[in-house]
mmCIF file of C-alpha atoms in Angstrom:
data_model
loop_
_atom_site.group_PDB
_atom_site.id
_atom_site.type_symbol
_atom_site.label_atom_id
_atom_site.label_comp_id
_atom_site.label_asym_id
_atom_site.label_seq_id
_atom_site.Cartn_x
_atom_site.Cartn_y
_atom_site.Cartn_z
ATOM 1 C CA MET A 1 -104.962 -62.890 26.215
ATOM 2 C CA ILE A 2 -107.093 -62.654 23.331
ATOM 3 C CA GLN A 3 -106.419 -60.758 20.345
ATOM 4 C CA THR A 4 -107.645 -58.882 17.307
ATOM 5 C CA SER A 5 -106.402 -56.900 14.552
ATOM 6 C CA ARG A 6 -106.957 -53.889 16.623
ATOM 7 C CA LEU A 7 -107.272 -54.804 20.210
ATOM 8 C CA GLN A 8 -105.763 -56.759 22.883
ATOM 9 C CA LEU A 9 -107.905 -58.121 25.452
ATOM 10 C CA LEU A 10 -106.173 -58.997 28.727
ATOM 11 C CA PRO A 11 -107.247 -61.482 31.398
ATOM 12 C CA CYS A 12 -107.568 -58.601 34.069
ATOM 13 C CA THR A 13 -105.374 -60.682 37.653
ATOM 14 C CA LEU A 14 -105.639 -59.698 40.821
ATOM 15 C CA LYS A 15 -102.454 -57.834 40.447
ATOM 16 C CA TYR A 16 -104.264 -55.649 37.477
ATOM 17 C CA PHE A 17 -107.359 -54.990 39.939
ATOM 18 C CA GLU A 18 -105.172 -54.535 43.220
ATOM 19 C CA ALA A 19 -103.562 -51.523 40.604
ATOM 20 C CA LEU A 20 -106.869 -50.405 39.830
ATOM 21 C CA LEU A 21 -107.919 -49.928 42.981
ATOM 22 C CA HIS A 22 -105.217 -47.833 43.741
ATOM 23 C CA GLY A 23 -106.075 -45.434 40.639
ATOM 24 C CA ASN A 24 -105.538 -45.274 36.937
ATOM 25 C CA GLU A 25 -101.845 -44.259 37.291
ATOM 26 C CA ALA A 26 -101.247 -47.277 38.895
ATOM 27 C CA LEU A 27 -102.549 -49.745 36.558
ATOM 28 C CA ALA A 28 -101.020 -47.391 33.571
ATOM 29 C CA GLN A 29 -97.914 -47.983 35.318
ATOM 30 C CA ILE A 30 -98.330 -51.916 35.438
ATOM 31 C CA LEU A 31 -99.425 -52.438 32.210
ATOM 32 C CA GLY A 32 -97.439 -50.152 30.263
ATOM 33 C CA VAL A 33 -100.333 -48.493 28.322
ATOM 34 C CA ASP A 34 -102.205 -44.873 28.872
ATOM 35 C CA VAL A 35 -105.228 -45.222 31.082
ATOM 36 C CA PRO A 36 -107.450 -42.127 30.418
ATOM 37 C CA GLU A 37 -109.820 -40.998 33.463
ATOM 38 C CA ASN A 38 -113.256 -42.255 31.400
ATOM 39 C CA TRP A 39 -111.959 -45.800 30.285
ATOM 40 C CA THR A 40 -115.239 -47.237 32.037
ATOM 41 C CA GLU A 41 -118.726 -45.810 33.038
ATOM 42 C CA PHE A 42 -118.741 -48.470 35.476
ATOM 43 C CA PRO A 43 -116.114 -47.879 37.880
ATOM 44 C CA GLU A 44 -117.705 -49.361 40.853
ATOM 45 C CA MET A 45 -117.896 -52.641 39.352
ATOM 46 C CA VAL A 46 -113.991 -52.711 39.692
ATOM 47 C CA LEU A 47 -114.381 -53.617 43.347
ATOM 48 C CA VAL A 48 -117.515 -55.954 42.612
ATOM 49 C CA ALA A 49 -115.376 -57.856 40.077
ATOM 50 C CA TYR A 50 -111.929 -57.991 42.217
ATOM 51 C CA ASP A 51 -113.882 -59.410 45.338
ATOM 52 C CA LYS A 52 -115.286 -61.910 43.128
ATOM 53 C CA LEU A 53 -112.199 -63.002 41.469
ATOM 54 C CA ARG A 54 -110.278 -63.162 44.492
ATOM 55 C CA ASN A 55 -112.800 -65.683 46.175
ATOM 56 C CA ASP A 56 -112.595 -67.564 43.022
ATOM 57 C CA PRO A 57 -109.341 -67.115 41.217
ATOM 58 C CA ALA A 58 -110.248 -70.294 39.074
ATOM 59 C CA LEU A 59 -112.416 -67.650 36.789
ATOM 60 C CA LEU A 60 -109.626 -66.111 35.466
ATOM 61 C CA GLY A 61 -109.919 -66.748 31.590
ATOM 62 C CA TRP A 62 -113.686 -66.470 32.085
ATOM 63 C CA PHE A 63 -114.415 -63.338 33.402
ATOM 64 C CA PHE A 64 -112.694 -59.788 33.191
ATOM 65 C CA TYR A 65 -110.803 -58.804 30.172
ATOM 66 C CA LEU A 66 -109.358 -55.402 29.905
ATOM 67 C CA ALA A 67 -109.179 -54.186 26.211
ATOM 68 C CA ILE A 68 -106.035 -52.513 24.866
ATOM 69 C CA HIS A 69 -106.417 -50.681 21.771
ATOM 70 C CA LYS A 70 -103.017 -51.482 19.919
ATOM 71 C CA ALA A 71 -102.252 -48.716 17.699
ATOM 72 C CA ASP A 72 -103.490 -45.877 20.697
ATOM 73 C CA ASN A 73 -101.907 -48.110 23.574
ATOM 74 C CA ARG A 74 -105.031 -46.895 25.485
ATOM 75 C CA LEU A 75 -107.025 -48.703 27.839
ATOM 76 C CA ILE A 76 -110.356 -48.173 25.614
ATOM 77 C CA GLY A 77 -112.881 -50.636 27.927
ATOM 78 C CA THR A 78 -114.014 -53.761 29.410
ATOM 79 C CA GLY A 79 -115.351 -57.241 27.926
ATOM 80 C CA GLY A 80 -115.363 -60.735 29.046
ATOM 81 C CA PHE A 81 -117.940 -63.417 30.462
ATOM 82 C CA LYS A 82 -119.993 -63.156 33.474
ATOM 83 C CA GLY A 83 -118.482 -66.634 34.801
ATOM 84 C CA ARG A 84 -117.737 -70.082 33.496
ATOM 85 C CA PRO A 85 -119.760 -71.812 31.466
ATOM 86 C CA THR A 86 -122.828 -73.994 33.107
ATOM 87 C CA PRO A 87 -122.693 -77.422 33.546
ATOM 88 C CA ASP A 88 -125.169 -77.294 30.303
ATOM 89 C CA GLY A 89 -122.751 -75.686 28.138
ATOM 90 C CA VAL A 90 -124.090 -71.501 28.591
ATOM 91 C CA VAL A 91 -121.804 -68.360 28.770
ATOM 92 C CA GLU A 92 -122.227 -64.715 29.173
ATOM 93 C CA ILE A 93 -120.727 -62.276 27.520
ATOM 94 C CA GLY A 94 -120.521 -58.523 28.104
ATOM 95 C CA TYR A 95 -118.582 -55.632 27.204
ATOM 96 C CA GLU A 96 -118.287 -51.686 27.054
ATOM 97 C CA VAL A 97 -116.418 -49.409 24.751
ATOM 98 C CA SER A 98 -115.494 -45.974 26.087
ATOM 99 C CA VAL A 99 -117.390 -43.069 24.765
ATOM 100 C CA ASP A 100 -114.055 -41.732 22.501
ATOM 101 C CA TYR A 101 -113.800 -45.204 21.017
ATOM 102 C CA ARG A 102 -117.624 -46.361 19.927
ATOM 103 C CA GLU A 103 -119.087 -46.126 16.950
ATOM 104 C CA GLN A 104 -115.850 -47.414 15.326
ATOM 105 C CA GLY A 105 -116.441 -51.262 15.709
ATOM 106 C CA TYR A 106 -114.719 -52.193 18.698
ATOM 107 C CA ALA A 107 -117.784 -53.252 20.271
ATOM 108 C CA THR A 108 -118.502 -55.702 17.489
ATOM 109 C CA GLU A 109 -115.141 -56.526 17.525
ATOM 110 C CA MET A 110 -114.849 -57.508 21.072
ATOM 111 C CA ALA A 111 -118.163 -59.351 21.000
ATOM 112 C CA GLU A 112 -117.651 -61.437 17.840
ATOM 113 C CA VAL A 113 -113.750 -62.463 19.772
ATOM 114 C CA LEU A 114 -115.790 -63.560 22.699
ATOM 115 C CA ILE A 115 -118.251 -65.861 21.179
ATOM 116 C CA ARG A 116 -115.300 -67.326 18.924
ATOM 117 C CA PHE A 117 -113.168 -67.773 22.367
ATOM 118 C CA ALA A 118 -115.904 -69.154 24.205
ATOM 119 C CA PHE A 119 -117.085 -71.573 20.793
ATOM 120 C CA ASN A 120 -113.340 -72.620 20.564
ATOM 121 C CA HIS A 121 -113.915 -74.546 23.778
ATOM 122 C CA SER A 122 -116.051 -77.739 22.856
ATOM 123 C CA TYR A 123 -118.134 -77.954 26.148
ATOM 124 C CA VAL A 124 -119.593 -74.546 24.996
ATOM 125 C CA GLN A 125 -122.912 -74.726 23.515
ATOM 126 C CA LYS A 126 -124.568 -71.884 23.715
ATOM 127 C CA VAL A 127 -123.452 -67.922 24.292
ATOM 128 C CA ILE A 128 -125.511 -65.488 25.727
ATOM 129 C CA ALA A 129 -126.137 -61.664 26.546
ATOM 130 C CA HIS A 130 -128.244 -59.643 27.703
ATOM 131 C CA THR A 131 -129.200 -55.618 26.695
ATOM 132 C CA LEU A 132 -131.619 -53.086 28.241
ATOM 133 C CA GLU A 133 -135.202 -53.457 26.500
ATOM 134 C CA GLU A 134 -134.763 -50.854 23.940
ATOM 135 C CA TYR A 135 -133.270 -51.147 20.533
ATOM 136 C CA ASN A 136 -130.113 -49.523 20.778
ATOM 137 C CA ALA A 137 -126.500 -50.185 19.450
ATOM 138 C CA ALA A 138 -125.947 -52.741 21.947
ATOM 139 C CA VAL A 139 -128.599 -54.623 20.049
ATOM 140 C CA LYS A 140 -127.335 -54.047 16.510
ATOM 141 C CA VAL A 141 -123.569 -55.355 17.812
ATOM 142 C CA LEU A 142 -125.014 -58.562 18.833
ATOM 143 C CA GLN A 143 -127.200 -58.712 15.898
ATOM 144 C CA LYS A 144 -123.920 -58.467 13.832
ATOM 145 C CA CYS A 145 -122.134 -61.236 15.594
ATOM 146 C CA GLY A 146 -125.469 -63.623 14.930
ATOM 147 C CA MET A 147 -126.678 -63.645 17.995
ATOM 148 C CA HIS A 148 -130.564 -63.452 18.144
ATOM 149 C CA PHE A 149 -133.127 -62.307 20.072
ATOM 150 C CA ALA A 150 -134.390 -64.777 22.860
ATOM 151 C CA GLY A 151 -137.140 -63.015 24.830
ATOM 152 C CA ALA A 152 -137.294 -60.770 27.833
ATOM 153 C CA VAL A 153 -136.275 -61.246 31.199
ATOM 154 C CA ASN A 154 -137.041 -59.939 34.813
ATOM 155 C CA GLY A 155 -133.856 -57.350 35.015
ATOM 156 C CA THR A 156 -132.429 -54.655 37.017
ATOM 157 C CA ASP A 157 -134.055 -51.834 38.467
ATOM 158 C CA ALA A 158 -134.169 -50.175 35.025
ATOM 159 C CA GLY A 159 -136.464 -52.455 33.880
ATOM 160 C CA GLU A 160 -136.650 -55.975 31.932
ATOM 161 C CA LEU A 161 -133.763 -56.778 29.841
ATOM 162 C CA TRP A 162 -133.892 -58.341 26.469
ATOM 163 C CA ARG A 163 -131.660 -61.600 26.175
ATOM 164 C CA TRP A 164 -129.774 -62.433 23.175
ATOM 165 C CA GLU A 165 -127.923 -65.858 22.157
ATOM 166 C CA ILE A 166 -126.296 -67.866 19.429
ATOM 167 C CA THR A 167 -125.840 -71.712 19.471
ATOM 168 C CA ARG A 168 -122.956 -73.948 18.553
ATOM 169 C CA GLU A 169 -124.582 -75.001 15.389
ATOM 170 C CA GLN A 170 -125.770 -71.390 14.518
ATOM 171 C CA TYR A 171 -122.137 -70.204 14.972
ATOM 172 C CA GLU A 172 -120.810 -72.831 12.713
ATOM 173 C CA SER A 173 -123.218 -72.807 10.041
ATOM 174 C CA ALA A 174 -122.759 -68.832 10.303
ATOM 175 C CA ARG A 175 -118.526 -69.566 9.791
ATOM 176 C CA ALA A 176 -119.041 -72.303 7.092
ATOM 177 C CA ALA A 177 -121.382 -69.830 4.773
ATOM 178 C CA HIS A 178 -118.730 -66.854 5.561
ATOM 179 C CA GLN A 179 -116.098 -68.842 4.466
ATOM 180 C CA ALA A 180 -117.824 -70.536 1.047
ATOM 181 C CA SER A 181 -118.646 -66.837 0.316
ATOM 182 C CA ASP A 182 -114.876 -65.855 0.172
ATOM 183 C CA MET A 183 -114.035 -68.861 -1.960
ATOM 184 C CA PRO A 184 -113.208 -67.631 -5.449
#
């Protein structure tokens, strides 16, 4: 589990995925939280993610997390990694926040804690993310987290994607500067 002041990110185990396949009410019962109908914009990804974890259980921890709003005791989105770090230490993050909780800093909070989690593992050298090829809220989130534009890549049917990244060196330098600015 990964925690922030307002969020709890629970690794989505096979048990949680199986509950999700039976519906939001089944997941709500197992987690003991409210699971609203609109908690994700990508319900079709649940089955894809479930199959991926079922075929490779070692992904747990480097995969799909359920974002629980602590004060509201409610599932408000997902976040996590697209898989384990590559042999050269690169890992990709992703996240989504349900419509009712957007523009309140939760996406930034989630992205920041995922980046920190990744760099807490010495073998991770770079964290990347992809966005649609447009300046939007996702881009602002990644920029707030210290990520830099790294170029356009062939994307999906929706068009090209922008690649964002932060290296371990950039991350540690930004942390040191932030800590120095907090000193009296």
